[in-house]
Amino acid sequence: MRTTETAPAEYLRLDNQICFALHAASRAFGSLYRTALRDLALTYPQYLVMLVLWEHGELPVKKIGEHLRLDSGTLSPLLKRLEAAGLVQRERSALDERSVTVRLTTAGDALRERAQRVPEQIATATGLTLTDLTDLRTRLHHLTTTLDAATPDPAADPTPE
Amino acid sequence: MRTTETAPAEYLRLDNQICFALHAASRAFGSLYRTALRDLALTYPQYLVMLVLWEHGELPVKKIGEHLRLDSGTLSPLLKRLEAAGLVQRERSALDERSVTVRLTTAGDALRERAQRVPEQIATATGLTLTDLTDLRTRLHHLTTTLDAATPDPAADPTPE
DNA sequence: CACAACTCAATTGTGCACAACTAAAGGGTA
DNA sequence: TACCCTTTAGTTGTGCACAATTGAGTTGTG
């Protein structure tokens, strides 16, 4: 007698692997970025924040969090480190004193130039064609959207009778 | 005058998105697992370790690390927490005193039963077919292998003249 | 105006990832 | 046997992710 039926087990084992595959791939990307970003003295999440700022110029913490799906618990200390590195400046908004505006310094803006070559390095390392990269990106984006929709928001009212 | 050519910029921006897509997808999976594993009182990485042990029964720390691509810096404290929870038992090997064997306790083995339903919940939440899941898993696995090969091993001799 | 509800950032606490290092044990060779 | 090199866990320190909480500020409503 077995504790498990084999029929569901095969199916079930599969997505254990998909979650692990995603976890491992994410960490492998992390290692690669760590290497590529060493010269810029940025961590990978710091680089993501800089990308958002390079694109949008100036944003409140809240908006950065929306772009990156991160909350203040992660961003506050990260932004302090970027400020300590002289790359950004944080200033409490005059219009709404609750909000803190994050702005690039001259050094932060200048770093953009040196960061230009990073993505190409990464793309080469993936060994994928532009088409494959686009396709994978699309799938992952779609997957994230689906997963987010399927995950109950911990802040949501659990029983709104 | 622009600081950046538009031609490479389009190409370069793309894989900024792929790395972010992977990062976001990984974290979205994390949230989903956090919810699914709440009843089992396991974190997602702890669940991965348990999966390895359920499959292989008894392994030294080193082997667990090879399966999950994790080192002792991550595994040692994690395994201590699993031991404190009564799920595993750690014992220094008699044959090789450097090695620590990790074994499931009765409770750890019993948890397998309750964990059976987790993967199905997850698979459903992805909203993907079995075929799509398999395909994505394969792509990610391949991507990880490629990335690992492209990432210089930090422990490797940097200039072997 | 008063007050409740909400918003935003920051803080606290737990856990994971990883580099760098330490310590103990094992294995090989002069 | 003595010495060196390697292997294996563990420890330390830094940084990220996230839940829960705090506190200041804002908004809506009576």
mmCIF file of C-alpha atoms (C1' of nucleotides) in Angstrom:
data_model
loop_
_atom_site.group_PDB
_atom_site.id
_atom_site.type_symbol
_atom_site.label_atom_id
_atom_site.label_comp_id
_atom_site.label_asym_id
_atom_site.label_seq_id
_atom_site.Cartn_x
_atom_site.Cartn_y
_atom_site.Cartn_z
ATOM 1 C CA MET A 1 0.000 0.000 0.000
ATOM 2 C CA ARG A 2 1.273 3.380 -0.920
ATOM 3 C CA THR A 3 0.540 6.653 0.810
ATOM 4 C CA THR A 4 0.309 8.431 -2.534
ATOM 5 C CA GLU A 5 -1.387 7.649 -5.805
ATOM 6 C CA THR A 6 1.063 7.811 -8.661
ATOM 7 C CA ALA A 7 -1.346 9.484 -11.046
ATOM 8 C CA PRO A 8 -1.579 12.862 -9.266
ATOM 9 C CA ALA A 9 2.016 12.586 -8.056
ATOM 10 C CA GLU A 10 3.412 12.954 -11.552
ATOM 11 C CA TYR A 11 1.295 15.975 -12.216
ATOM 12 C CA LEU A 12 2.039 17.449 -8.823
ATOM 13 C CA ARG A 13 5.743 16.957 -8.954
ATOM 14 C CA LEU A 14 5.856 18.927 -12.170
ATOM 15 C CA ASP A 15 4.998 22.287 -10.808
ATOM 16 C CA ASN A 16 7.161 21.757 -7.781
ATOM 17 C CA GLN A 17 9.784 21.932 -10.433
ATOM 18 C CA ILE A 18 8.341 24.956 -12.118
ATOM 19 C CA CYS A 19 8.377 26.971 -8.932
ATOM 20 C CA PHE A 20 11.880 25.779 -8.225
ATOM 21 C CA ALA A 21 12.904 26.521 -11.809
ATOM 22 C CA LEU A 22 11.679 30.072 -11.386
ATOM 23 C CA HIS A 23 13.373 30.440 -8.022
ATOM 24 C CA ALA A 24 16.660 29.112 -9.381
ATOM 25 C CA ALA A 25 16.479 31.211 -12.543
ATOM 26 C CA SER A 26 15.826 34.326 -10.529
ATOM 27 C CA ARG A 27 18.832 33.660 -8.344
ATOM 28 C CA ALA A 28 21.011 32.827 -11.333
ATOM 29 C CA PHE A 29 20.044 36.204 -12.803
ATOM 30 C CA GLY A 30 20.905 37.751 -9.464
ATOM 31 C CA SER A 31 24.411 36.309 -9.590
ATOM 32 C CA LEU A 32 24.913 37.533 -13.106
ATOM 33 C CA TYR A 33 23.764 41.049 -12.246
ATOM 34 C CA ARG A 34 25.937 41.074 -9.151
ATOM 35 C CA THR A 35 28.917 40.590 -11.412
ATOM 36 C CA ALA A 36 27.759 43.066 -14.046
ATOM 37 C CA LEU A 37 26.889 45.738 -11.488
ATOM 38 C CA ARG A 38 30.031 45.436 -9.397
ATOM 39 C CA ASP A 39 31.698 48.357 -11.201
ATOM 40 C CA LEU A 40 28.673 50.560 -10.598
ATOM 41 C CA ALA A 41 28.580 49.573 -6.912
ATOM 42 C CA LEU A 42 24.870 48.825 -7.226
ATOM 43 C CA THR A 43 22.935 45.783 -6.085
ATOM 44 C CA TYR A 44 20.339 44.366 -8.411
ATOM 45 C CA PRO A 45 17.330 45.825 -6.566
ATOM 46 C CA GLN A 46 19.115 49.187 -6.348
ATOM 47 C CA TYR A 47 19.656 48.982 -10.096
ATOM 48 C CA LEU A 48 15.936 48.402 -10.622
ATOM 49 C CA VAL A 49 15.168 51.514 -8.597
ATOM 50 C CA MET A 50 17.689 53.508 -10.613
ATOM 51 C CA LEU A 51 16.094 52.258 -13.859
ATOM 52 C CA VAL A 52 12.746 53.569 -12.691
ATOM 53 C CA LEU A 53 14.252 56.918 -11.755
ATOM 54 C CA TRP A 54 16.215 57.201 -14.999
ATOM 55 C CA GLU A 55 12.971 56.639 -16.853
ATOM 56 C CA HIS A 56 10.701 58.878 -14.799
ATOM 57 C CA GLY A 57 13.107 61.403 -13.365
ATOM 58 C CA GLU A 58 11.520 62.048 -10.011
ATOM 59 C CA LEU A 59 8.991 60.065 -8.043
ATOM 60 C CA PRO A 60 7.507 59.669 -4.582
ATOM 61 C CA VAL A 61 8.458 56.449 -2.762
ATOM 62 C CA LYS A 62 4.934 55.199 -3.259
ATOM 63 C CA LYS A 63 5.187 55.381 -7.065
ATOM 64 C CA ILE A 64 8.550 53.632 -7.129
ATOM 65 C CA GLY A 65 6.945 50.873 -5.095
ATOM 66 C CA GLU A 66 4.108 50.552 -7.582
ATOM 67 C CA HIS A 67 6.515 50.209 -10.494
ATOM 68 C CA LEU A 68 8.579 47.549 -8.746
ATOM 69 C CA ARG A 69 5.898 45.871 -6.641
ATOM 70 C CA LEU A 70 7.805 46.737 -3.459
ATOM 71 C CA ASP A 71 6.665 48.371 -0.235
ATOM 72 C CA SER A 72 8.286 50.935 2.018
ATOM 73 C CA GLY A 73 9.693 48.205 4.234
ATOM 74 C CA THR A 74 12.024 47.287 1.406
ATOM 75 C CA LEU A 75 12.389 50.678 -0.234
ATOM 76 C CA SER A 76 13.056 52.910 2.753
ATOM 77 C CA PRO A 77 16.382 51.353 3.745
ATOM 78 C CA LEU A 78 17.346 50.774 0.108
ATOM 79 C CA LEU A 79 16.750 54.435 -0.745
ATOM 80 C CA LYS A 80 18.742 55.500 2.292
ATOM 81 C CA ARG A 81 21.665 53.500 0.980
ATOM 82 C CA LEU A 82 21.319 55.087 -2.456
ATOM 83 C CA GLU A 83 21.237 58.479 -0.752
ATOM 84 C CA ALA A 84 24.320 57.621 1.300
ATOM 85 C CA ALA A 85 26.031 56.672 -1.984
ATOM 86 C CA GLY A 86 25.173 60.132 -3.328
ATOM 87 C CA LEU A 87 22.980 58.858 -6.153
ATOM 88 C CA VAL A 88 19.602 60.151 -5.024
ATOM 89 C CA GLN A 89 18.197 62.837 -2.825
ATOM 90 C CA ARG A 90 15.108 62.400 -0.671
ATOM 91 C CA GLU A 91 12.931 65.311 0.212
ATOM 92 C CA ARG A 92 9.618 65.443 1.993
ATOM 93 C CA SER A 93 7.040 66.984 -0.289
ATOM 94 C CA ALA A 94 5.814 70.467 0.590
ATOM 95 C CA LEU A 95 2.352 69.846 -0.877
ATOM 96 C CA ASP A 96 1.817 66.611 1.011
ATOM 97 C CA GLU A 97 4.032 66.173 4.013
ATOM 98 C CA ARG A 98 3.318 62.442 4.137
ATOM 99 C CA SER A 99 5.033 61.927 0.781
ATOM 100 C CA VAL A 100 8.783 61.750 0.196
ATOM 101 C CA THR A 101 10.053 62.676 -3.261
ATOM 102 C CA VAL A 102 13.088 60.818 -4.584
ATOM 103 C CA ARG A 103 15.222 62.683 -7.087
ATOM 104 C CA LEU A 104 18.421 61.766 -8.933
ATOM 105 C CA THR A 105 21.539 63.717 -8.014
ATOM 106 C CA THR A 106 24.003 64.755 -10.717
ATOM 107 C CA ALA A 107 26.031 61.658 -9.867
ATOM 108 C CA GLY A 108 22.910 59.500 -10.081
ATOM 109 C CA ASP A 109 22.067 60.876 -13.487
ATOM 110 C CA ALA A 110 25.669 60.466 -14.650
ATOM 111 C CA LEU A 111 25.663 56.808 -13.631
ATOM 112 C CA ARG A 112 23.072 56.195 -16.323
ATOM 113 C CA GLU A 113 25.787 56.577 -18.920
ATOM 114 C CA ARG A 114 27.930 53.875 -17.366
ATOM 115 C CA ALA A 115 24.927 51.594 -16.911
ATOM 116 C CA GLN A 116 24.148 51.626 -20.618
ATOM 117 C CA ARG A 117 26.321 48.633 -21.366
ATOM 118 C CA VAL A 118 24.938 46.435 -18.586
ATOM 119 C CA PRO A 119 21.777 45.184 -20.319
ATOM 120 C CA GLU A 120 23.692 44.125 -23.408
ATOM 121 C CA GLN A 121 26.071 42.050 -21.286
ATOM 122 C CA ILE A 122 23.123 40.379 -19.629
ATOM 123 C CA ALA A 123 21.288 39.719 -22.876
ATOM 124 C CA THR A 124 24.376 38.091 -24.322
ATOM 125 C CA ALA A 125 24.768 35.902 -21.247
ATOM 126 C CA THR A 126 21.239 34.538 -21.589
ATOM 127 C CA GLY A 127 22.189 33.065 -24.917
ATOM 128 C CA LEU A 128 18.676 33.750 -26.161
ATOM 129 C CA THR A 129 17.538 35.550 -29.272
ATOM 130 C CA LEU A 130 15.603 38.784 -29.063
ATOM 131 C CA THR A 131 12.467 36.894 -30.035
ATOM 132 C CA ASP A 132 12.931 34.281 -27.329
ATOM 133 C CA LEU A 133 13.614 36.969 -24.734
ATOM 134 C CA THR A 134 10.503 38.863 -25.719
ATOM 135 C CA ASP A 135 8.434 35.727 -25.607
ATOM 136 C CA LEU A 136 9.731 34.666 -22.213
ATOM 137 C CA ARG A 137 9.236 38.162 -20.833
ATOM 138 C CA THR A 138 5.653 38.176 -22.036
ATOM 139 C CA ARG A 139 4.941 34.789 -20.468
ATOM 140 C CA LEU A 140 6.458 35.815 -17.173
ATOM 141 C CA HIS A 141 4.592 39.075 -17.111
ATOM 142 C CA HIS A 142 1.368 37.254 -17.787
ATOM 143 C CA LEU A 143 2.194 34.694 -15.127
ATOM 144 C CA THR A 144 2.857 37.414 -12.560
ATOM 145 C CA THR A 145 -0.453 39.066 -13.316
ATOM 146 C CA THR A 146 -2.288 35.760 -12.972
ATOM 147 C CA LEU A 147 -0.500 34.860 -9.743
ATOM 148 C CA ASP A 148 -1.128 38.259 -8.215
ATOM 149 C CA ALA A 149 -4.800 37.914 -9.007
ATOM 150 C CA ALA A 150 -4.866 34.450 -7.438
ATOM 151 C CA THR A 151 -3.052 35.538 -4.287
ATOM 152 C CA PRO A 152 -5.287 36.965 -1.569
ATOM 153 C CA ASP A 153 -4.186 40.459 -0.606
ATOM 154 C CA PRO A 154 -3.089 40.203 3.050
ATOM 155 C CA ALA A 155 -4.365 43.747 3.620
ATOM 156 C CA ALA A 156 -7.762 42.979 2.132
ATOM 157 C CA ASP A 157 -10.775 42.577 4.341
ATOM 158 C CA PRO A 158 -11.038 38.787 4.754
ATOM 159 C CA THR A 159 -14.756 38.545 5.473
ATOM 160 C CA PRO A 160 -16.692 41.536 4.143
ATOM 161 C CA GLU A 161 -20.161 40.333 5.091
ATOM 162 C CA MET B 1 21.916 66.153 -28.835
ATOM 163 C CA ARG B 2 21.029 62.990 -27.011
ATOM 164 C CA THR B 3 23.153 61.123 -24.548
ATOM 165 C CA THR B 4 21.846 57.806 -25.867
ATOM 166 C CA GLU B 5 21.266 56.377 -29.306
ATOM 167 C CA THR B 6 17.718 55.158 -29.708
ATOM 168 C CA ALA B 7 18.664 52.069 -31.695
ATOM 169 C CA PRO B 8 20.418 50.184 -28.893
ATOM 170 C CA ALA B 9 18.131 51.682 -26.266
ATOM 171 C CA GLU B 10 15.115 49.768 -27.526
ATOM 172 C CA TYR B 11 17.026 46.540 -27.509
ATOM 173 C CA LEU B 12 18.571 47.265 -24.151
ATOM 174 C CA ARG B 13 15.383 48.230 -22.454
ATOM 175 C CA LEU B 14 13.861 44.910 -23.356
ATOM 176 C CA ASP B 15 15.935 42.723 -21.159
ATOM 177 C CA ASN B 16 15.773 45.157 -18.333
ATOM 178 C CA GLN B 17 12.237 44.030 -18.493
ATOM 179 C CA ILE B 18 13.026 40.373 -18.723
ATOM 180 C CA CYS B 19 15.143 40.428 -15.601
ATOM 181 C CA PHE B 20 12.476 42.415 -13.828
ATOM 182 C CA ALA B 21 9.800 40.085 -15.155
ATOM 183 C CA LEU B 22 11.651 37.144 -13.684
ATOM 184 C CA HIS B 23 12.233 38.931 -10.406
ATOM 185 C CA ALA B 24 8.589 39.914 -10.127
ATOM 186 C CA ALA B 25 7.342 36.461 -11.136
ATOM 187 C CA SER B 26 9.569 34.826 -8.573
ATOM 188 C CA ARG B 27 8.244 37.082 -5.843
ATOM 189 C CA ALA B 28 4.655 36.587 -6.971
ATOM 190 C CA PHE B 29 5.217 32.839 -6.651
ATOM 191 C CA GLY B 30 6.687 33.482 -3.230
ATOM 192 C CA SER B 31 3.521 35.246 -2.111
ATOM 193 C CA LEU B 32 1.366 32.448 -3.420
ATOM 194 C CA TYR B 33 3.408 29.793 -1.646
ATOM 195 C CA ARG B 34 3.427 31.804 1.544
ATOM 196 C CA THR B 35 -0.357 31.572 1.528
ATOM 197 C CA ALA B 36 -0.451 27.903 0.545
ATOM 198 C CA LEU B 37 2.176 26.898 3.098
ATOM 199 C CA ARG B 38 0.766 28.840 6.021
ATOM 200 C CA ASP B 39 -1.067 25.778 7.360
ATOM 201 C CA LEU B 40 2.110 23.709 7.230
ATOM 202 C CA ALA B 41 4.086 26.454 8.988
ATOM 203 C CA LEU B 42 6.761 26.237 6.318
ATOM 204 C CA THR B 43 8.418 28.995 4.339
ATOM 205 C CA TYR B 44 8.934 28.469 0.653
ATOM 206 C CA PRO B 45 12.677 27.678 0.920
ATOM 207 C CA GLN B 46 11.964 25.337 3.824
ATOM 208 C CA TYR B 47 9.369 23.616 1.643
ATOM 209 C CA LEU B 48 11.968 23.145 -1.089
ATOM 210 C CA VAL B 49 14.299 21.477 1.421
ATOM 211 C CA MET B 50 11.488 19.234 2.613
ATOM 212 C CA LEU B 51 10.717 18.255 -1.004
ATOM 213 C CA VAL B 52 14.319 17.173 -1.448
ATOM 214 C CA LEU B 53 14.224 15.162 1.766
ATOM 215 C CA TRP B 54 10.871 13.592 0.953
ATOM 216 C CA GLU B 55 12.304 12.479 -2.344
ATOM 217 C CA HIS B 56 15.719 11.286 -1.130
ATOM 218 C CA GLY B 57 15.033 10.400 2.476
ATOM 219 C CA GLU B 58 18.337 11.304 4.072
ATOM 220 C CA LEU B 59 21.119 13.528 2.815
ATOM 221 C CA PRO B 60 24.187 15.410 3.990
ATOM 222 C CA VAL B 61 23.879 19.205 3.961
ATOM 223 C CA LYS B 62 26.219 19.338 1.005
ATOM 224 C CA LYS B 63 23.900 17.235 -1.181
ATOM 225 C CA ILE B 64 20.848 19.274 -0.254
ATOM 226 C CA GLY B 65 22.780 22.349 -1.324
ATOM 227 C CA GLU B 66 23.618 20.777 -4.663
ATOM 228 C CA HIS B 67 19.976 19.958 -5.336
ATOM 229 C CA LEU B 68 18.814 23.464 -4.476
ATOM 230 C CA ARG B 69 21.864 25.466 -5.527
ATOM 231 C CA LEU B 70 22.272 26.805 -1.980
ATOM 232 C CA ASP B 71 25.297 26.965 0.277
ATOM 233 C CA SER B 72 25.740 26.333 3.995
ATOM 234 C CA GLY B 73 25.352 30.029 4.737
ATOM 235 C CA THR B 74 21.709 29.682 3.747
ATOM 236 C CA LEU B 75 21.111 26.074 4.719
ATOM 237 C CA SER B 76 22.669 25.926 8.184
ATOM 238 C CA PRO B 77 20.262 28.366 9.852
ATOM 239 C CA LEU B 78 17.327 27.098 7.776
ATOM 240 C CA LEU B 79 17.979 23.501 8.846
ATOM 241 C CA LYS B 80 18.300 24.594 12.445
ATOM 242 C CA ARG B 81 14.835 26.112 12.199
ATOM 243 C CA LEU B 82 13.458 22.896 10.668
ATOM 244 C CA GLU B 83 15.096 20.984 13.501
ATOM 245 C CA ALA B 84 13.631 23.348 16.089
ATOM 246 C CA ALA B 85 10.229 22.723 14.470
ATOM 247 C CA GLY B 86 10.781 18.993 14.969
ATOM 248 C CA LEU B 87 10.718 18.131 11.261
ATOM 249 C CA VAL B 88 14.300 17.032 10.763
ATOM 250 C CA GLN B 89 17.155 15.705 12.783
ATOM 251 C CA ARG B 90 20.802 16.614 12.171
ATOM 252 C CA GLU B 91 23.571 14.243 13.056
ATOM 253 C CA ARG B 92 27.265 14.431 12.391
ATOM 254 C CA SER B 93 28.332 11.464 10.309
ATOM 255 C CA ALA B 94 30.439 8.821 12.038
ATOM 256 C CA LEU B 95 32.270 7.933 8.830
ATOM 257 C CA ASP B 96 33.193 11.500 7.985
ATOM 258 C CA GLU B 97 33.004 13.874 10.895
ATOM 259 C CA ARG B 98 32.972 16.888 8.604
ATOM 260 C CA SER B 99 29.621 15.863 7.187
ATOM 261 C CA VAL B 100 26.234 16.401 8.817
ATOM 262 C CA THR B 101 23.431 14.062 7.838
ATOM 263 C CA VAL B 102 19.911 15.486 7.718
ATOM 264 C CA ARG B 103 17.110 13.029 8.326
ATOM 265 C CA LEU B 104 13.334 13.414 8.477
ATOM 266 C CA THR B 105 11.705 12.869 11.845
ATOM 267 C CA THR B 106 8.369 11.037 12.086
ATOM 268 C CA ALA B 107 6.665 14.427 12.130
ATOM 269 C CA GLY B 108 8.663 15.538 9.080
ATOM 270 C CA ASP B 109 7.664 12.432 7.177
ATOM 271 C CA ALA B 110 4.044 12.819 8.249
ATOM 272 C CA LEU B 111 3.966 16.382 6.938
ATOM 273 C CA ARG B 112 4.413 14.983 3.455
ATOM 274 C CA GLU B 113 0.834 13.807 3.545
ATOM 275 C CA ARG B 114 -0.512 17.260 4.293
ATOM 276 C CA ALA B 115 1.766 18.824 1.680
ATOM 277 C CA GLN B 116 0.291 16.688 -1.092
ATOM 278 C CA ARG B 117 -2.391 19.176 -1.937
ATOM 279 C CA VAL B 118 -0.125 22.210 -2.128
ATOM 280 C CA PRO B 119 1.226 21.738 -5.667
ATOM 281 C CA GLU B 120 -2.238 21.359 -7.121
ATOM 282 C CA GLN B 121 -3.365 24.620 -5.531
ATOM 283 C CA ILE B 122 -0.338 26.330 -7.031
ATOM 284 C CA ALA B 123 -0.809 24.825 -10.471
ATOM 285 C CA THR B 124 -4.403 25.967 -10.526
ATOM 286 C CA ALA B 125 -3.392 29.475 -9.521
ATOM 287 C CA THR B 126 -0.979 29.778 -12.447
ATOM 288 C CA GLY B 127 -3.878 29.404 -14.815
ATOM 289 C CA LEU B 128 -1.617 27.521 -17.202
ATOM 290 C CA THR B 129 -2.106 24.168 -18.868
ATOM 291 C CA LEU B 130 0.176 21.272 -18.092
ATOM 292 C CA THR B 131 1.820 21.744 -21.469
ATOM 293 C CA ASP B 132 2.487 25.422 -20.865
ATOM 294 C CA LEU B 133 3.878 24.697 -17.425
ATOM 295 C CA THR B 134 6.195 22.056 -18.775
ATOM 296 C CA ASP B 135 7.357 24.325 -21.536
ATOM 297 C CA LEU B 136 8.007 27.233 -19.208
ATOM 298 C CA ARG B 137 9.823 24.999 -16.749
ATOM 299 C CA THR B 138 12.057 23.702 -19.513
ATOM 300 C CA ARG B 139 12.868 27.196 -20.723
ATOM 301 C CA LEU B 140 13.688 28.376 -17.223
ATOM 302 C CA HIS B 141 15.821 25.367 -16.489
ATOM 303 C CA HIS B 142 17.726 25.942 -19.697
ATOM 304 C CA LEU B 143 18.067 29.630 -18.915
ATOM 305 C CA THR B 144 19.473 28.865 -15.455
ATOM 306 C CA THR B 145 22.040 26.498 -16.916
ATOM 307 C CA THR B 146 23.099 29.082 -19.482
ATOM 308 C CA LEU B 147 23.291 31.864 -16.912
ATOM 309 C CA ASP B 148 25.289 29.751 -14.479
ATOM 310 C CA ALA B 149 27.748 28.946 -17.224
ATOM 311 C CA ALA B 150 28.043 32.639 -18.106
ATOM 312 C CA THR B 151 28.559 33.734 -14.504
ATOM 313 C CA PRO B 152 32.142 33.606 -13.286
ATOM 314 C CA ASP B 153 32.466 31.418 -10.208
ATOM 315 C CA PRO B 154 33.545 33.772 -7.386
ATOM 316 C CA ALA B 155 35.591 30.931 -5.882
ATOM 317 C CA ALA B 156 37.406 30.274 -9.145
ATOM 318 C CA ASP B 157 40.987 31.342 -9.581
ATOM 319 C CA PRO B 158 40.664 34.737 -11.311
ATOM 320 C CA THR B 159 44.039 34.804 -13.129
ATOM 321 C CA PRO B 160 45.469 31.337 -13.637
ATOM 322 C CA GLU B 161 48.531 32.327 -15.710
ATOM 323 C "C1'" DC C 1 -14.447 72.788 14.175
ATOM 324 C "C1'" DA C 2 -14.079 67.871 15.764
ATOM 325 C "C1'" DC C 3 -13.284 63.392 14.773
ATOM 326 C "C1'" DA C 4 -12.973 59.115 12.356
ATOM 327 C "C1'" DA C 5 -10.989 56.927 8.403
ATOM 328 C "C1'" DC C 6 -7.491 56.789 5.396
ATOM 329 C "C1'" DT C 7 -2.642 57.477 3.324
ATOM 330 C "C1'" DC C 8 2.284 57.420 3.261
ATOM 331 C "C1'" DA C 9 6.775 56.538 5.001
ATOM 332 C "C1'" DA C 10 9.405 54.585 8.412
ATOM 333 C "C1'" DT C 11 10.459 51.053 11.800
ATOM 334 C "C1'" DT C 12 10.666 46.399 13.805
ATOM 335 C "C1'" DG C 13 11.246 41.622 13.510
ATOM 336 C "C1'" DT C 14 11.809 37.250 10.890
ATOM 337 C "C1'" DG C 15 13.733 34.781 7.293
ATOM 338 C "C1'" DC C 16 16.402 34.062 2.910
ATOM 339 C "C1'" DA C 17 20.772 34.836 -0.285
ATOM 340 C "C1'" DC C 18 25.387 35.184 -0.554
ATOM 341 C "C1'" DA C 19 30.349 36.544 0.091
ATOM 342 C "C1'" DA C 20 34.047 36.010 3.215
ATOM 343 C "C1'" DC C 21 35.938 33.753 6.804
ATOM 344 C "C1'" DT C 22 36.796 30.123 10.535
ATOM 345 C "C1'" DA C 23 37.380 25.599 12.363
ATOM 346 C "C1'" DA C 24 37.565 20.898 12.231
ATOM 347 C "C1'" DA C 25 38.422 16.754 9.713
ATOM 348 C "C1'" DG C 26 40.225 14.089 5.921
ATOM 349 C "C1'" DG C 27 43.676 12.751 2.374
ATOM 350 C "C1'" DG C 28 48.040 12.763 0.075
ATOM 351 C "C1'" DT C 29 53.024 13.028 -0.048
ATOM 352 C "C1'" DA C 30 57.768 13.809 1.221
ATOM 353 C "C1'" DT D 1 55.160 11.061 11.004
ATOM 354 C "C1'" DA D 2 54.815 15.907 9.698
ATOM 355 C "C1'" DC D 3 53.134 19.110 6.475
ATOM 356 C "C1'" DC D 4 49.991 20.876 3.137
ATOM 357 C "C1'" DC D 5 45.871 21.095 0.606
ATOM 358 C "C1'" DT D 6 41.087 20.104 0.296
ATOM 359 C "C1'" DT D 7 36.447 19.358 1.994
ATOM 360 C "C1'" DT D 8 32.470 20.295 4.912
ATOM 361 C "C1'" DA D 9 29.647 23.019 8.186
ATOM 362 C "C1'" DG D 10 29.142 26.788 10.564
ATOM 363 C "C1'" DT D 11 29.535 31.898 11.555
ATOM 364 C "C1'" DT D 12 29.491 36.799 10.477
ATOM 365 C "C1'" DG D 13 28.028 40.716 8.077
ATOM 366 C "C1'" DT D 14 25.324 43.020 4.399
ATOM 367 C "C1'" DG D 15 21.319 43.512 1.864
ATOM 368 C "C1'" DC D 16 16.570 42.252 0.199
ATOM 369 C "C1'" DA D 17 11.392 40.711 1.025
ATOM 370 C "C1'" DC D 18 7.570 41.171 3.619
ATOM 371 C "C1'" DA D 19 4.139 41.230 7.567
ATOM 372 C "C1'" DA D 20 2.852 44.070 11.250
ATOM 373 C "C1'" DT D 21 2.957 48.211 13.596
ATOM 374 C "C1'" DT D 22 3.721 53.230 14.435
ATOM 375 C "C1'" DG D 23 3.231 58.041 13.703
ATOM 376 C "C1'" DA D 24 2.586 62.030 11.192
ATOM 377 C "C1'" DG D 25 -0.347 64.093 7.849
ATOM 378 C "C1'" DT D 26 -4.607 64.424 4.998
ATOM 379 C "C1'" DT D 27 -9.455 64.037 3.854
ATOM 380 C "C1'" DG D 28 -14.287 63.555 4.468
ATOM 381 C "C1'" DT D 29 -18.333 64.190 7.266
ATOM 382 C "C1'" DG D 30 -21.321 65.523 10.838
#
